[in-house]
Amino acid sequence: MLENLERIKVQFKEELNLAEMKDELERIRVAFLGKKGLVTEALKDLHNLDAEAKKTAGMQVNMLKNEIEKAIVDYQKVLEEREYQKELENAERFDYSIPSDKPVGAMHPITIVQKQIEDIFKTMGFIVEDGLEIQTEFNNFEGVNIPKNHPARDMTDTYYLDNGQLLKTHTSAAQNAIMKKYGAPKTGEPLKVLFPGRCFRNENIDACHENTFFQLEGMMIGDDISISNLIYFMKVLLTEVFQRDVKVRLRPGFFPFVEPGFELDINCSICGGVGCPTCKNSGWLELLPCGMIHPNVLRLGGIDPDKYTGFAFGLGLTRLAMMKFNIKDIRLFNSGSLKQLKQFTV
Ligand code: PHE
């Protein structure tokens, strides 16, 4: 009996070693453990033994049965792993490290400057809003206190659409909607918003003029906002963008939606303020218009001008990108020339 078991064991091992597919494994299982399998037969043979021999032999047969069951399960795993590896070998290979023959993307210089300014202002608690490019006449003009007969509303300056709407000529077109959206500051915490966007004006295009350009506008409205707040935020902004301590000065400037209105200049980075051709010998570069939001504009936006004040500034993002990256021709921005546009980094 024991010899017989030993033979079965050896035979099982030989057959198992030869098996290469899962279905062969199943055949082996049936051949040994199935109804007429060798182990099952051996169990039946136990009947012929006397009680004592039956006990030891019985244990041996059961041990062999368990051993075979376990070996089959283990081997099944080995075969599955082998099959998986084979599938992997045959699968289509994709090597991520091979350099692409397609052009690699890069951020547009205007996007770089826009993101940089957004990051600076976000750390100072500003939210960023996305103004529409197609606007109503009201939002673009009346809402910001530009009356019907204002020259900026002329067909030669503004692209009107057939439906009476227009392509926004400045980011200020979003002021009214933003004021209505957020309302007067309720918690004592001022409303601080940044709204960059693409603007359109009917200009003849040359190295300095484009009909499509970017502005970045900001507003801060609260209980007690003054020109000092305006100057502070503008100084932080410009110092970060130009990576130097910039001096600023305000000159009076007229925009119907601010009162008082200013032109903010920075000291010329080329000559350090002593005067050079870039700054037309004045030592200053005109950079951004700004001012205290006109009471009419607040009122139209649903904010009580007797309780609240605010400042607004409108930065020429396209012009700032030209200054920062020393780009001489504005036409580069909309040229789609990847070769040139890809070269700018923060
Ligand atoms: N909207 C003005 C322009 O397009 C810029 C501006 C914005 C001026 C906010 C003052 C305050 O020129």
Coordinates of N, CA and C in Angstrom, one line a residue, residues 107-122 128-130 194-198 214-216 237 241 315 317-318 320-321 324-325:
M107 N 3.8 77.8 -22.3 CA 2.8 78.9 -22.0 C 3.1 80.1 -22.8
H108 N 2.0 80.7 -23.2 CA 2.1 82.0 -24.0 C 2.6 83.1 -23.1
P109 N 3.4 84.0 -23.6 CA 4.0 85.0 -22.7 C 2.9 85.8 -21.9
I110 N 1.8 86.0 -22.5 CA 0.7 86.8 -21.8 C 0.2 85.9 -20.7
T111 N 0.0 84.6 -20.9 CA -0.5 83.7 -19.9 C 0.5 83.7 -18.7
I112 N 1.8 83.7 -19.0 CA 2.8 83.6 -18.0 C 2.6 84.8 -17.0
V113 N 2.5 86.0 -17.6 CA 2.4 87.2 -16.8 C 1.1 87.2 -16.1
Q114 N 0.0 86.8 -16.8 CA -1.3 86.8 -16.1 C -1.3 85.9 -14.9
K115 N -0.7 84.7 -15.1 CA -0.7 83.7 -14.0 C 0.1 84.3 -12.8
Q116 N 1.2 84.9 -13.1 CA 2.1 85.5 -12.1 C 1.3 86.5 -11.3
I117 N 0.6 87.4 -12.0 CA -0.1 88.4 -11.2 C -1.3 87.8 -10.5
E118 N -2.0 86.8 -11.1 CA -3.0 86.2 -10.3 C -2.5 85.5 -9.0
D119 N -1.4 84.9 -9.1 CA -0.8 84.3 -7.9 C -0.5 85.3 -6.8
I120 N 0.1 86.4 -7.3 CA 0.4 87.5 -6.3 C -0.9 87.9 -5.6
F121 N -1.9 88.2 -6.4 CA -3.2 88.8 -5.8 C -4.0 87.7 -5.0
K122 N -3.8 86.5 -5.5 CA -4.6 85.4 -4.7 C -4.0 85.4 -3.3
V128 N -10.5 85.5 -8.5 CA -10.3 85.8 -9.9 C -11.6 85.5 -10.7
E129 N -12.1 86.4 -11.4 CA -13.3 86.3 -12.2 C -13.0 86.3 -13.7
D130 N -13.9 85.6 -14.4 CA -13.6 85.5 -15.8 C -14.7 86.2 -16.6
L194 N -10.1 90.2 -9.1 CA -9.2 90.4 -10.3 C -9.9 89.8 -11.5
F195 N -9.9 90.6 -12.6 CA -10.6 90.0 -13.8 C -9.8 90.3 -15.0
P196 N -9.0 89.4 -15.4 CA -8.2 89.5 -16.6 C -9.1 89.1 -17.8
G197 N -8.7 89.6 -19.0 CA -9.5 89.2 -20.2 C -9.0 89.8 -21.5
R198 N -9.5 89.2 -22.6 CA -9.2 89.6 -23.9 C -10.1 90.8 -24.3
F214 N -4.8 92.1 -24.3 CA -5.3 91.6 -23.0 C -5.1 92.7 -21.9
Q215 N -6.1 92.8 -21.1 CA -6.0 93.7 -19.9 C -6.2 92.9 -18.7
L216 N -5.8 93.4 -17.6 CA -6.0 92.7 -16.3 C -6.5 93.8 -15.3
L237 N 2.3 94.7 -6.5 CA 2.1 94.1 -7.8 C 3.4 94.3 -8.7
V241 N 6.3 91.7 -10.1 CA 6.4 91.5 -11.6 C 7.8 91.8 -12.1
L315 N -4.8 97.1 -15.9 CA -3.4 97.0 -16.4 C -3.4 96.5 -17.8
L317 N -2.1 94.2 -19.9 CA -1.4 93.0 -19.7 C -0.4 92.7 -20.9
T318 N -0.9 93.0 -22.1 CA -0.1 92.8 -23.3 C 1.1 93.7 -23.2
L320 N 2.4 95.0 -20.6 CA 3.3 94.6 -19.5 C 4.2 93.4 -19.9
A321 N 3.6 92.5 -20.7 CA 4.3 91.3 -21.2 C 5.4 91.8 -22.1
K324 N 8.1 93.2 -19.8 CA 8.8 92.2 -19.1 C 9.8 91.4 -19.9
F325 N 9.3 91.0 -21.1 CA 10.1 90.1 -21.9 C 10.9 90.8 -23.0

